[in-house]
Amino acid sequence: MKQKTVAAVGAAETTEMGKIPNMSVIQLHADAALNAMADCGLKPSDIDGVATAGISPTELAYYLGITPTYADGTSVGGCSFMLHVRHAAAAINEGLAKTILITHGESGRSRVGAGGFRGGGGTSSLPGQFEAPYGPVGPPSMFTIPVLRYLKVRGYTVEDLANVAVIQREWAALNPRASMKDPISVADVLNARMIAYPFTLLMCCLVTDGGGAIILTSAERAKDFPQKPVYILGTGESVETPMVSQMEDFTSSKAFRVSGKKAFEEAGIKHGDVDHLMIYDAFAHLPLYGLEDLGFCRPGEAAGFINDRNTAIGGKLPLNTNGGGLSYMHSGMYGMYAMQESIRQLRGIAPAQVPDAKISISHGVGGMFGASGTIVWSNEAP
């Protein structure tokens, strides 16, 4: 797509976050959607495009009373919403719709109207046939397959993983909406309950309830809305394999590399142009992979880059400034929350605001390195 032809004019999360036992999944989608509409002064009748994952766009449109001319139900895990943004931008440029609503809602903790774990796919799926018989139980045990190889080849330690969680907790402490704000040390992370080696509890994502929504429209119309527009500068997406055991290389995500490269090329930027970065962090290893696969660090340098506090408060590349999936929020599919923070930063309204941030990247993962989506955002008008 052409740079800055589409902008986010509405963005909001659910009214409550964390533990919401009185709301079902569809209610969380609706709450986030209505908050995003209020953010930009729109009504359901003003929306002519919908995109969502977890529920169907049919259910979403019906529940909100929207009659769309564009609907996207792409579902590839937690980065689905990055792909929705990419597809919606293309649809707006093609005239398929003028105003597209993208929603997320998940009762990850309270499980009100929630389904089962989507990553398994059932016994007849490829993971069901060729990985499940060997005993993995959910993401913590499946991500250990590439991570143990990654640590060995890169020369990283378990302490390096722990430090990712420690620094992100520092960001979370500045965020009133964060689920976990108390400071933690590397020792705290290492001594937390073991989940699946090398992951202790504090290296694993939160399990929460909540949601978010984004409204996109053309850059020409964006100036007519009350909030500061945040323009789409570049996008990328890719998929690799539904089975983590079949990754081309356990030390690098091909989906990350392809998606990131495409987004950078489309945006026409260099790494030094990036002021703010959100890397999906369901587990503590993902920021390390992301920094390397997106090209911010050479292979083997990401742990040192974080240990030197380059991604911390006051660092040269602020990373996961909301606290991330480890400390802020993780209802199951985190990609929406990463984009919400990118948009807040570029609007200048984030709780832990990065001074003079002009370009932010939201980078997501789906499944066990199965998919990826990358969005480059800018707050400078075309």
mmCIF file of C-alpha atoms in Angstrom:
data_model
loop_
_atom_site.group_PDB
_atom_site.id
_atom_site.type_symbol
_atom_site.label_atom_id
_atom_site.label_comp_id
_atom_site.label_asym_id
_atom_site.label_seq_id
_atom_site.Cartn_x
_atom_site.Cartn_y
_atom_site.Cartn_z
ATOM 1 C CA MET A 1 0.000 0.000 0.000
ATOM 2 C CA LYS A 2 1.018 3.627 -0.388
ATOM 3 C CA GLN A 3 2.409 5.298 2.707
ATOM 4 C CA LYS A 4 0.082 7.352 4.911
ATOM 5 C CA THR A 5 -3.043 6.798 2.825
ATOM 6 C CA VAL A 6 -4.899 5.262 5.789
ATOM 7 C CA ALA A 7 -5.004 6.354 9.428
ATOM 8 C CA ALA A 8 -6.267 5.163 12.793
ATOM 9 C CA VAL A 9 -8.788 7.754 13.992
ATOM 10 C CA GLY A 10 -10.316 5.771 16.841
ATOM 11 C CA ALA A 11 -8.581 3.522 19.363
ATOM 12 C CA ALA A 12 -9.585 2.280 22.787
ATOM 13 C CA GLU A 13 -9.490 -0.692 25.122
ATOM 14 C CA THR A 14 -12.276 -2.103 27.250
ATOM 15 C CA THR A 15 -13.556 0.028 30.127
ATOM 16 C CA GLU A 16 -12.160 -2.478 32.611
ATOM 17 C CA MET A 17 -9.158 -4.753 32.210
ATOM 18 C CA GLY A 18 -7.738 -7.653 34.160
ATOM 19 C CA LYS A 19 -10.559 -9.610 35.783
ATOM 20 C CA ILE A 20 -14.038 -8.983 34.341
ATOM 21 C CA PRO A 21 -16.287 -11.882 35.404
ATOM 22 C CA ASN A 22 -19.495 -10.019 34.528
ATOM 23 C CA MET A 23 -18.833 -9.726 30.772
ATOM 24 C CA SER A 24 -18.835 -12.353 28.033
ATOM 25 C CA VAL A 25 -16.494 -12.422 25.059
ATOM 26 C CA ILE A 26 -18.950 -10.700 22.718
ATOM 27 C CA GLN A 27 -19.628 -8.050 25.369
ATOM 28 C CA LEU A 28 -15.899 -7.343 25.621
ATOM 29 C CA HIS A 29 -15.723 -6.893 21.835
ATOM 30 C CA ALA A 30 -18.710 -4.548 21.978
ATOM 31 C CA ASP A 31 -17.388 -2.549 24.920
ATOM 32 C CA ALA A 32 -14.065 -1.970 23.155
ATOM 33 C CA ALA A 33 -15.835 -1.134 19.881
ATOM 34 C CA LEU A 34 -18.159 1.405 21.487
ATOM 35 C CA ASN A 35 -15.234 2.997 23.330
ATOM 36 C CA ALA A 36 -13.307 3.319 20.056
ATOM 37 C CA MET A 37 -16.365 4.844 18.369
ATOM 38 C CA ALA A 38 -16.734 7.330 21.208
ATOM 39 C CA ASP A 39 -13.052 8.143 20.851
ATOM 40 C CA CYS A 40 -13.613 9.389 17.294
ATOM 41 C CA GLY A 41 -17.255 10.484 17.491
ATOM 42 C CA LEU A 42 -18.802 7.727 15.358
ATOM 43 C CA LYS A 43 -21.898 5.512 15.650
ATOM 44 C CA PRO A 44 -22.358 1.914 14.470
ATOM 45 C CA SER A 45 -24.239 3.245 11.450
ATOM 46 C CA ASP A 46 -21.072 5.094 10.393
ATOM 47 C CA ILE A 47 -19.085 1.843 10.159
ATOM 48 C CA ASP A 48 -19.098 -0.048 6.849
ATOM 49 C CA GLY A 49 -16.311 -2.553 7.467
ATOM 50 C CA VAL A 50 -15.550 -5.023 10.279
ATOM 51 C CA ALA A 51 -12.658 -7.315 11.125
ATOM 52 C CA THR A 52 -12.139 -9.549 14.125
ATOM 53 C CA ALA A 53 -10.758 -12.835 15.434
ATOM 54 C CA GLY A 54 -11.944 -15.064 18.253
ATOM 55 C CA ILE A 55 -15.538 -14.497 17.178
ATOM 56 C CA SER A 56 -16.762 -14.187 13.593
ATOM 57 C CA PRO A 57 -17.217 -10.835 11.846
ATOM 58 C CA THR A 58 -20.803 -11.946 11.236
ATOM 59 C CA GLU A 59 -21.430 -12.170 14.982
ATOM 60 C CA LEU A 60 -19.701 -8.847 15.590
ATOM 61 C CA ALA A 61 -21.630 -6.981 12.896
ATOM 62 C CA TYR A 62 -24.962 -8.417 14.027
ATOM 63 C CA TYR A 63 -24.344 -7.653 17.693
ATOM 64 C CA LEU A 64 -23.399 -4.028 16.980
ATOM 65 C CA GLY A 65 -26.039 -3.434 14.318
ATOM 66 C CA ILE A 66 -23.523 -2.835 11.533
ATOM 67 C CA THR A 67 -24.206 -3.640 7.869
ATOM 68 C CA PRO A 68 -20.725 -3.932 6.370
ATOM 69 C CA THR A 69 -19.535 -3.948 2.778
ATOM 70 C CA TYR A 70 -16.244 -5.454 3.972
ATOM 71 C CA ALA A 71 -15.666 -8.248 6.501
ATOM 72 C CA ASP A 72 -12.451 -9.998 7.551
ATOM 73 C CA GLY A 73 -12.308 -13.010 9.847
ATOM 74 C CA THR A 74 -8.586 -13.785 9.454
ATOM 75 C CA SER A 75 -7.510 -15.808 12.479
ATOM 76 C CA VAL A 76 -3.852 -16.788 12.813
ATOM 77 C CA GLY A 77 -3.420 -16.307 16.543
ATOM 78 C CA GLY A 78 -2.369 -13.283 18.524
ATOM 79 C CA CYS A 79 -1.115 -11.235 15.567
ATOM 80 C CA SER A 80 -4.433 -11.551 13.690
ATOM 81 C CA PHE A 81 -5.221 -7.909 14.428
ATOM 82 C CA MET A 82 -2.028 -6.693 12.730
ATOM 83 C CA LEU A 83 -3.135 -8.594 9.637
ATOM 84 C CA HIS A 84 -6.586 -7.040 9.977
ATOM 85 C CA VAL A 85 -5.016 -3.571 9.922
ATOM 86 C CA ARG A 86 -3.023 -4.458 6.825
ATOM 87 C CA HIS A 87 -6.024 -5.909 5.009
ATOM 88 C CA ALA A 88 -8.280 -3.023 6.068
ATOM 89 C CA ALA A 89 -5.800 -0.462 4.732
ATOM 90 C CA ALA A 90 -5.781 -2.247 1.384
ATOM 91 C CA ALA A 91 -9.580 -2.425 1.400
ATOM 92 C CA ILE A 92 -9.929 1.305 2.089
ATOM 93 C CA ASN A 93 -7.477 2.101 -0.708
ATOM 94 C CA GLU A 94 -9.529 -0.091 -3.056
ATOM 95 C CA GLY A 95 -12.813 1.542 -2.067
ATOM 96 C CA LEU A 96 -14.256 -1.615 -0.515
ATOM 97 C CA ALA A 97 -15.177 0.338 2.622
ATOM 98 C CA LYS A 98 -14.608 3.801 4.065
ATOM 99 C CA THR A 99 -14.551 3.219 7.825
ATOM 100 C CA ILE A 100 -13.385 -0.132 9.188
ATOM 101 C CA LEU A 101 -13.703 -1.332 12.775
ATOM 102 C CA ILE A 102 -11.234 -3.936 14.086
ATOM 103 C CA THR A 103 -12.076 -5.519 17.444
ATOM 104 C CA HIS A 104 -10.643 -7.873 20.009
ATOM 105 C CA GLY A 105 -12.253 -9.239 23.157
ATOM 106 C CA GLU A 106 -11.263 -12.191 25.272
ATOM 107 C CA SER A 107 -12.321 -13.617 28.604
ATOM 108 C CA GLY A 108 -8.961 -15.284 29.113
ATOM 109 C CA ARG A 109 -9.169 -15.401 32.886
ATOM 110 C CA SER A 110 -12.869 -15.545 33.726
ATOM 111 C CA ARG A 111 -13.694 -17.765 30.700
ATOM 112 C CA VAL A 112 -17.169 -16.271 30.219
ATOM 113 C CA GLY A 113 -18.273 -17.518 26.810
ATOM 114 C CA ALA A 114 -14.709 -18.485 25.920
ATOM 115 C CA GLY A 115 -13.678 -21.458 23.811
ATOM 116 C CA GLY A 116 -10.772 -23.821 24.263
ATOM 117 C CA PHE A 117 -7.104 -23.346 23.374
ATOM 118 C CA ARG A 118 -7.031 -22.430 19.693
ATOM 119 C CA GLY A 119 -3.440 -23.463 19.068
ATOM 120 C CA GLY A 120 -4.116 -27.201 19.256
ATOM 121 C CA GLY A 121 -6.491 -27.522 16.328
ATOM 122 C CA GLY A 122 -7.974 -30.843 17.461
ATOM 123 C CA THR A 123 -6.630 -34.368 17.194
ATOM 124 C CA SER A 124 -6.941 -34.505 13.397
ATOM 125 C CA SER A 125 -4.869 -31.341 12.837
ATOM 126 C CA LEU A 126 -1.157 -31.466 12.067
ATOM 127 C CA PRO A 127 -0.193 -30.483 15.648
ATOM 128 C CA GLY A 128 -2.773 -32.928 16.967
ATOM 129 C CA GLN A 129 -1.296 -35.790 14.980
ATOM 130 C CA PHE A 130 2.412 -35.055 15.137
ATOM 131 C CA GLU A 131 3.086 -33.002 18.299
ATOM 132 C CA ALA A 132 0.319 -33.674 20.836
ATOM 133 C CA PRO A 133 1.184 -37.406 21.173
ATOM 134 C CA TYR A 134 4.566 -36.372 22.596
ATOM 135 C CA GLY A 135 2.974 -34.570 25.532
ATOM 136 C CA PRO A 136 3.129 -30.778 25.140
ATOM 137 C CA VAL A 137 0.496 -28.984 27.185
ATOM 138 C CA GLY A 138 -0.207 -25.534 25.797
ATOM 139 C CA PRO A 139 2.161 -22.744 24.743
ATOM 140 C CA PRO A 140 4.615 -22.840 27.706
ATOM 141 C CA SER A 141 5.684 -26.375 26.922
ATOM 142 C CA MET A 142 5.684 -25.905 23.133
ATOM 143 C CA PHE A 143 7.785 -22.734 23.102
ATOM 144 C CA THR A 144 10.496 -24.547 25.060
ATOM 145 C CA ILE A 145 11.370 -26.506 21.900
ATOM 146 C CA PRO A 146 12.928 -23.585 19.999
ATOM 147 C CA VAL A 147 13.935 -21.599 23.092
ATOM 148 C CA LEU A 148 16.345 -24.156 24.529
ATOM 149 C CA ARG A 149 18.122 -24.395 21.171
ATOM 150 C CA TYR A 150 18.077 -20.605 20.839
ATOM 151 C CA LEU A 151 19.728 -20.070 24.231
ATOM 152 C CA LYS A 152 22.444 -22.595 23.445
ATOM 153 C CA VAL A 153 23.278 -21.314 19.963
ATOM 154 C CA ARG A 154 23.165 -17.630 20.924
ATOM 155 C CA GLY A 155 25.044 -18.146 24.167
ATOM 156 C CA TYR A 156 22.239 -16.590 26.190
ATOM 157 C CA THR A 157 21.412 -17.556 29.771
ATOM 158 C CA VAL A 158 18.227 -18.040 31.734
ATOM 159 C CA GLU A 159 19.177 -14.807 33.502
ATOM 160 C CA ASP A 160 18.896 -13.044 30.134
ATOM 161 C CA LEU A 161 15.306 -14.242 29.843
ATOM 162 C CA ALA A 162 14.605 -13.087 33.390
ATOM 163 C CA ASN A 163 15.968 -9.616 32.670
ATOM 164 C CA VAL A 164 13.408 -9.124 29.896
ATOM 165 C CA ALA A 165 10.636 -9.529 32.461
ATOM 166 C CA VAL A 166 12.388 -7.269 34.980
ATOM 167 C CA ILE A 167 12.744 -4.318 32.606
ATOM 168 C CA GLN A 168 9.198 -4.634 31.293
ATOM 169 C CA ARG A 169 7.917 -4.545 34.867
ATOM 170 C CA GLU A 170 9.686 -1.177 35.228
ATOM 171 C CA TRP A 171 7.570 0.143 32.350
ATOM 172 C CA ALA A 172 4.425 -1.398 33.847
ATOM 173 C CA ALA A 173 5.044 0.433 37.124
ATOM 174 C CA LEU A 174 4.350 3.693 35.243
ATOM 175 C CA ASN A 175 1.043 2.433 33.853
ATOM 176 C CA PRO A 176 -2.032 2.703 36.113
ATOM 177 C CA ARG A 177 -3.865 0.105 33.980
ATOM 178 C CA ALA A 178 -1.114 -2.515 34.228
ATOM 179 C CA SER A 179 -2.045 -5.772 35.930
ATOM 180 C CA MET A 180 1.340 -6.170 37.653
ATOM 181 C CA LYS A 181 3.226 -3.083 38.855
ATOM 182 C CA ASP A 182 5.391 -4.170 41.805
ATOM 183 C CA PRO A 183 9.151 -4.146 41.043
ATOM 184 C CA ILE A 184 10.831 -7.499 40.499
ATOM 185 C CA SER A 185 14.471 -8.596 40.324
ATOM 186 C CA VAL A 186 16.230 -11.213 38.233
ATOM 187 C CA ALA A 187 16.337 -13.373 41.357
ATOM 188 C CA ASP A 188 12.579 -12.992 41.809
ATOM 189 C CA VAL A 189 12.011 -14.217 38.251
ATOM 190 C CA LEU A 190 14.405 -17.140 38.574
ATOM 191 C CA ASN A 191 12.957 -18.218 41.926
ATOM 192 C CA ALA A 192 9.328 -18.025 40.772
ATOM 193 C CA ARG A 193 7.401 -21.255 40.295
ATOM 194 C CA MET A 194 8.755 -23.332 37.416
ATOM 195 C CA ILE A 195 6.219 -23.796 34.602
ATOM 196 C CA ALA A 196 8.216 -25.531 31.855
ATOM 197 C CA TYR A 197 11.981 -25.176 31.787
ATOM 198 C CA PRO A 198 13.377 -22.605 31.215
ATOM 199 C CA PHE A 199 10.161 -20.646 31.845
ATOM 200 C CA THR A 200 9.252 -19.697 35.378
ATOM 201 C CA LEU A 201 5.911 -18.089 36.137
ATOM 202 C CA LEU A 202 7.243 -14.532 35.732
ATOM 203 C CA MET A 203 8.589 -15.333 32.259
ATOM 204 C CA CYS A 204 5.091 -16.306 31.120
ATOM 205 C CA CYS A 205 2.317 -13.993 29.984
ATOM 206 C CA LEU A 206 -0.543 -12.926 32.204
ATOM 207 C CA VAL A 207 -3.969 -14.514 31.863
ATOM 208 C CA THR A 208 -6.526 -11.705 31.888
ATOM 209 C CA ASP A 209 -9.848 -10.453 30.528
ATOM 210 C CA GLY A 210 -10.227 -7.461 28.216
ATOM 211 C CA GLY A 211 -10.174 -6.216 24.672
ATOM 212 C CA GLY A 212 -9.520 -3.331 22.321
ATOM 213 C CA ALA A 213 -10.656 -1.810 19.059
ATOM 214 C CA ILE A 214 -9.225 0.364 16.285
ATOM 215 C CA ILE A 215 -11.094 2.357 13.637
ATOM 216 C CA LEU A 216 -9.378 3.078 10.321
ATOM 217 C CA THR A 217 -10.295 5.464 7.538
ATOM 218 C CA SER A 218 -8.604 7.265 4.653
ATOM 219 C CA ALA A 219 -5.982 9.903 5.339
ATOM 220 C CA GLU A 220 -8.157 12.447 3.520
ATOM 221 C CA ARG A 221 -10.967 11.945 6.037
ATOM 222 C CA ALA A 222 -8.700 11.556 9.068
ATOM 223 C CA LYS A 223 -8.278 15.282 9.640
ATOM 224 C CA ASP A 224 -12.022 15.603 10.274
ATOM 225 C CA PHE A 225 -11.915 13.516 13.478
ATOM 226 C CA PRO A 226 -11.310 14.831 17.001
ATOM 227 C CA GLN A 227 -8.225 12.755 17.830
ATOM 228 C CA LYS A 228 -4.746 13.084 16.360
ATOM 229 C CA PRO A 229 -4.567 10.687 13.374
ATOM 230 C CA VAL A 230 -1.931 7.952 13.418
ATOM 231 C CA TYR A 231 -0.998 6.977 9.864
ATOM 232 C CA ILE A 232 -0.014 3.576 8.525
ATOM 233 C CA LEU A 233 3.464 3.898 7.064
ATOM 234 C CA GLY A 234 4.199 0.250 6.239
ATOM 235 C CA THR A 235 2.847 -3.246 6.799
ATOM 236 C CA GLY A 236 3.951 -6.861 6.567
ATOM 237 C CA GLU A 237 2.646 -10.342 7.254
ATOM 238 C CA SER A 238 3.719 -13.944 6.855
ATOM 239 C CA VAL A 239 3.142 -17.471 8.141
ATOM 240 C CA GLU A 240 5.486 -20.428 8.510
ATOM 241 C CA THR A 241 4.222 -23.616 10.139
ATOM 242 C CA PRO A 242 1.432 -24.692 12.518
ATOM 243 C CA MET A 243 3.934 -26.976 14.266
ATOM 244 C CA VAL A 244 6.681 -25.359 16.302
ATOM 245 C CA SER A 245 8.767 -28.508 15.914
ATOM 246 C CA GLN A 246 8.902 -27.910 12.165
ATOM 247 C CA MET A 247 10.368 -24.398 12.187
ATOM 248 C CA GLU A 248 13.006 -23.904 9.506
ATOM 249 C CA ASP A 249 15.408 -22.628 12.175
ATOM 250 C CA PHE A 250 14.804 -22.757 15.927
ATOM 251 C CA THR A 251 16.976 -19.665 16.427
ATOM 252 C CA SER A 252 14.966 -17.383 14.140
ATOM 253 C CA SER A 253 11.352 -16.954 13.031
ATOM 254 C CA LYS A 254 10.993 -16.928 9.263
ATOM 255 C CA ALA A 255 7.560 -15.320 9.630
ATOM 256 C CA PHE A 256 9.140 -12.532 11.721
ATOM 257 C CA ARG A 257 11.860 -11.928 9.144
ATOM 258 C CA VAL A 258 9.526 -11.861 6.139
ATOM 259 C CA SER A 259 6.865 -9.717 7.817
ATOM 260 C CA GLY A 260 9.363 -7.257 9.246
ATOM 261 C CA LYS A 261 11.334 -6.882 6.030
ATOM 262 C CA LYS A 262 8.177 -6.186 4.061
ATOM 263 C CA ALA A 263 7.015 -3.558 6.559
ATOM 264 C CA PHE A 264 10.365 -1.760 6.595
ATOM 265 C CA GLU A 265 10.544 -1.749 2.797
ATOM 266 C CA GLU A 266 7.013 -0.446 2.438
ATOM 267 C CA ALA A 267 7.607 2.248 5.056
ATOM 268 C CA GLY A 268 10.906 3.297 3.502
ATOM 269 C CA ILE A 269 12.599 3.656 6.880
ATOM 270 C CA LYS A 270 15.830 2.569 8.550
ATOM 271 C CA HIS A 271 16.123 1.090 12.017
ATOM 272 C CA GLY A 272 17.504 4.341 13.364
ATOM 273 C CA ASP A 273 14.266 6.091 12.370
ATOM 274 C CA VAL A 274 12.216 4.052 14.848
ATOM 275 C CA ASP A 275 11.401 5.885 18.086
ATOM 276 C CA HIS A 276 9.277 3.246 19.797
ATOM 277 C CA LEU A 277 8.826 -0.505 19.470
ATOM 278 C CA MET A 278 6.206 -3.010 20.589
ATOM 279 C CA ILE A 279 7.167 -6.686 20.268
ATOM 280 C CA TYR A 280 4.531 -9.253 21.242
ATOM 281 C CA ASP A 281 5.838 -10.833 24.446
ATOM 282 C CA ALA A 282 3.680 -13.767 25.397
ATOM 283 C CA PHE A 283 6.883 -15.190 26.885
ATOM 284 C CA ALA A 284 10.198 -13.588 27.780
ATOM 285 C CA HIS A 285 12.076 -14.929 24.754
ATOM 286 C CA LEU A 286 9.964 -13.145 22.133
ATOM 287 C CA PRO A 287 11.510 -9.655 22.493
ATOM 288 C CA LEU A 288 14.927 -11.264 21.969
ATOM 289 C CA TYR A 289 13.829 -13.010 18.774
ATOM 290 C CA GLY A 290 12.018 -9.861 17.645
ATOM 291 C CA LEU A 291 15.003 -7.548 18.079
ATOM 292 C CA GLU A 292 17.154 -9.916 16.031
ATOM 293 C CA ASP A 293 14.681 -10.942 13.350
ATOM 294 C CA LEU A 294 13.563 -7.351 12.746
ATOM 295 C CA GLY A 295 17.191 -6.334 12.362
ATOM 296 C CA PHE A 296 17.605 -4.059 15.384
ATOM 297 C CA CYS A 297 20.316 -6.388 16.716
ATOM 298 C CA ARG A 298 22.648 -8.891 15.087
ATOM 299 C CA PRO A 299 22.137 -12.544 16.077
ATOM 300 C CA GLY A 300 23.567 -13.001 19.548
ATOM 301 C CA GLU A 301 23.384 -9.306 20.497
ATOM 302 C CA ALA A 302 19.771 -8.885 21.655
ATOM 303 C CA ALA A 303 20.310 -10.013 25.251
ATOM 304 C CA GLY A 304 23.216 -7.612 25.708
ATOM 305 C CA PHE A 305 21.178 -4.844 24.080
ATOM 306 C CA ILE A 306 18.437 -5.321 26.685
ATOM 307 C CA ASN A 307 20.883 -5.872 29.552
ATOM 308 C CA ASP A 308 22.520 -2.532 28.677
ATOM 309 C CA ARG A 309 19.088 -0.920 29.206
ATOM 310 C CA ASN A 310 18.662 0.274 25.645
ATOM 311 C CA THR A 311 14.999 -0.798 25.795
ATOM 312 C CA ALA A 312 14.387 0.489 29.328
ATOM 313 C CA ILE A 313 13.140 3.847 30.555
ATOM 314 C CA GLY A 314 15.441 6.473 29.077
ATOM 315 C CA GLY A 315 16.952 3.991 26.591
ATOM 316 C CA LYS A 316 17.486 4.641 22.905
ATOM 317 C CA LEU A 317 14.804 2.149 21.790
ATOM 318 C CA PRO A 318 11.877 2.101 24.263
ATOM 319 C CA LEU A 319 10.314 -1.363 24.056
ATOM 320 C CA ASN A 320 6.943 -2.607 25.311
ATOM 321 C CA THR A 321 6.276 0.602 27.187
ATOM 322 C CA ASN A 322 2.869 -0.496 28.474
ATOM 323 C CA GLY A 323 4.517 -3.360 30.385
ATOM 324 C CA GLY A 324 3.812 -5.930 27.690
ATOM 325 C CA GLY A 325 2.035 -9.239 27.913
ATOM 326 C CA LEU A 326 4.250 -10.111 30.871
ATOM 327 C CA SER A 327 3.028 -7.278 33.112
ATOM 328 C CA TYR A 328 0.362 -5.146 31.404
ATOM 329 C CA MET A 329 -2.245 -7.396 29.876
ATOM 330 C CA HIS A 330 -2.552 -10.693 28.008
ATOM 331 C CA SER A 331 -5.986 -12.131 27.441
ATOM 332 C CA GLY A 332 -4.777 -14.761 24.960
ATOM 333 C CA MET A 333 -4.255 -12.766 21.751
ATOM 334 C CA TYR A 334 -2.087 -9.779 22.584
ATOM 335 C CA GLY A 335 -1.555 -8.073 19.216
ATOM 336 C CA MET A 336 -4.361 -5.556 19.709
ATOM 337 C CA TYR A 337 -2.818 -4.249 22.949
ATOM 338 C CA ALA A 338 0.567 -3.736 21.277
ATOM 339 C CA MET A 339 -1.061 -1.576 18.605
ATOM 340 C CA GLN A 340 -3.064 0.360 21.189
ATOM 341 C CA GLU A 341 0.182 1.356 22.901
ATOM 342 C CA SER A 342 1.812 2.357 19.600
ATOM 343 C CA ILE A 343 -1.165 4.600 18.858
ATOM 344 C CA ARG A 344 -1.133 6.112 22.363
ATOM 345 C CA GLN A 345 2.575 6.876 22.058
ATOM 346 C CA LEU A 346 2.131 8.616 18.715
ATOM 347 C CA ARG A 347 -0.862 10.568 20.001
ATOM 348 C CA GLY A 348 1.294 11.663 22.929
ATOM 349 C CA ILE A 349 -1.072 10.310 25.589
ATOM 350 C CA ALA A 350 0.702 7.167 26.850
ATOM 351 C CA PRO A 351 1.194 6.805 30.625
ATOM 352 C CA ALA A 352 4.926 6.221 30.020
ATOM 353 C CA GLN A 353 5.241 8.655 27.142
ATOM 354 C CA VAL A 354 8.336 8.524 24.933
ATOM 355 C CA PRO A 355 9.400 12.134 24.191
ATOM 356 C CA ASP A 356 8.950 13.250 20.569
ATOM 357 C CA ALA A 357 7.958 9.787 19.316
ATOM 358 C CA LYS A 358 7.148 9.988 15.606
ATOM 359 C CA ILE A 359 7.487 6.395 14.346
ATOM 360 C CA SER A 360 6.374 3.279 16.213
ATOM 361 C CA ILE A 361 6.381 -0.367 15.171
ATOM 362 C CA SER A 362 3.888 -2.961 16.398
ATOM 363 C CA HIS A 363 5.171 -6.496 15.772
ATOM 364 C CA GLY A 364 3.149 -9.594 16.549
ATOM 365 C CA VAL A 365 3.356 -13.372 16.664
ATOM 366 C CA GLY A 366 0.609 -15.934 16.105
ATOM 367 C CA GLY A 367 0.702 -19.409 17.577
ATOM 368 C CA MET A 368 4.109 -20.915 18.262
ATOM 369 C CA PHE A 369 6.014 -18.778 15.725
ATOM 370 C CA GLY A 370 3.346 -19.832 13.223
ATOM 371 C CA ALA A 371 2.462 -16.354 11.935
ATOM 372 C CA SER A 372 3.552 -12.747 12.169
ATOM 373 C CA GLY A 373 2.260 -9.253 11.438
ATOM 374 C CA THR A 374 4.143 -5.949 11.483
ATOM 375 C CA ILE A 375 2.706 -2.420 11.337
ATOM 376 C CA VAL A 376 4.788 0.759 11.058
ATOM 377 C CA TRP A 377 2.904 3.788 12.379
ATOM 378 C CA SER A 378 3.645 7.504 12.002
ATOM 379 C CA ASN A 379 2.037 10.613 13.507
ATOM 380 C CA GLU A 380 3.348 12.949 10.818
ATOM 381 C CA ALA A 381 0.726 13.949 8.270
ATOM 382 C CA PRO A 382 1.262 13.108 4.581
#
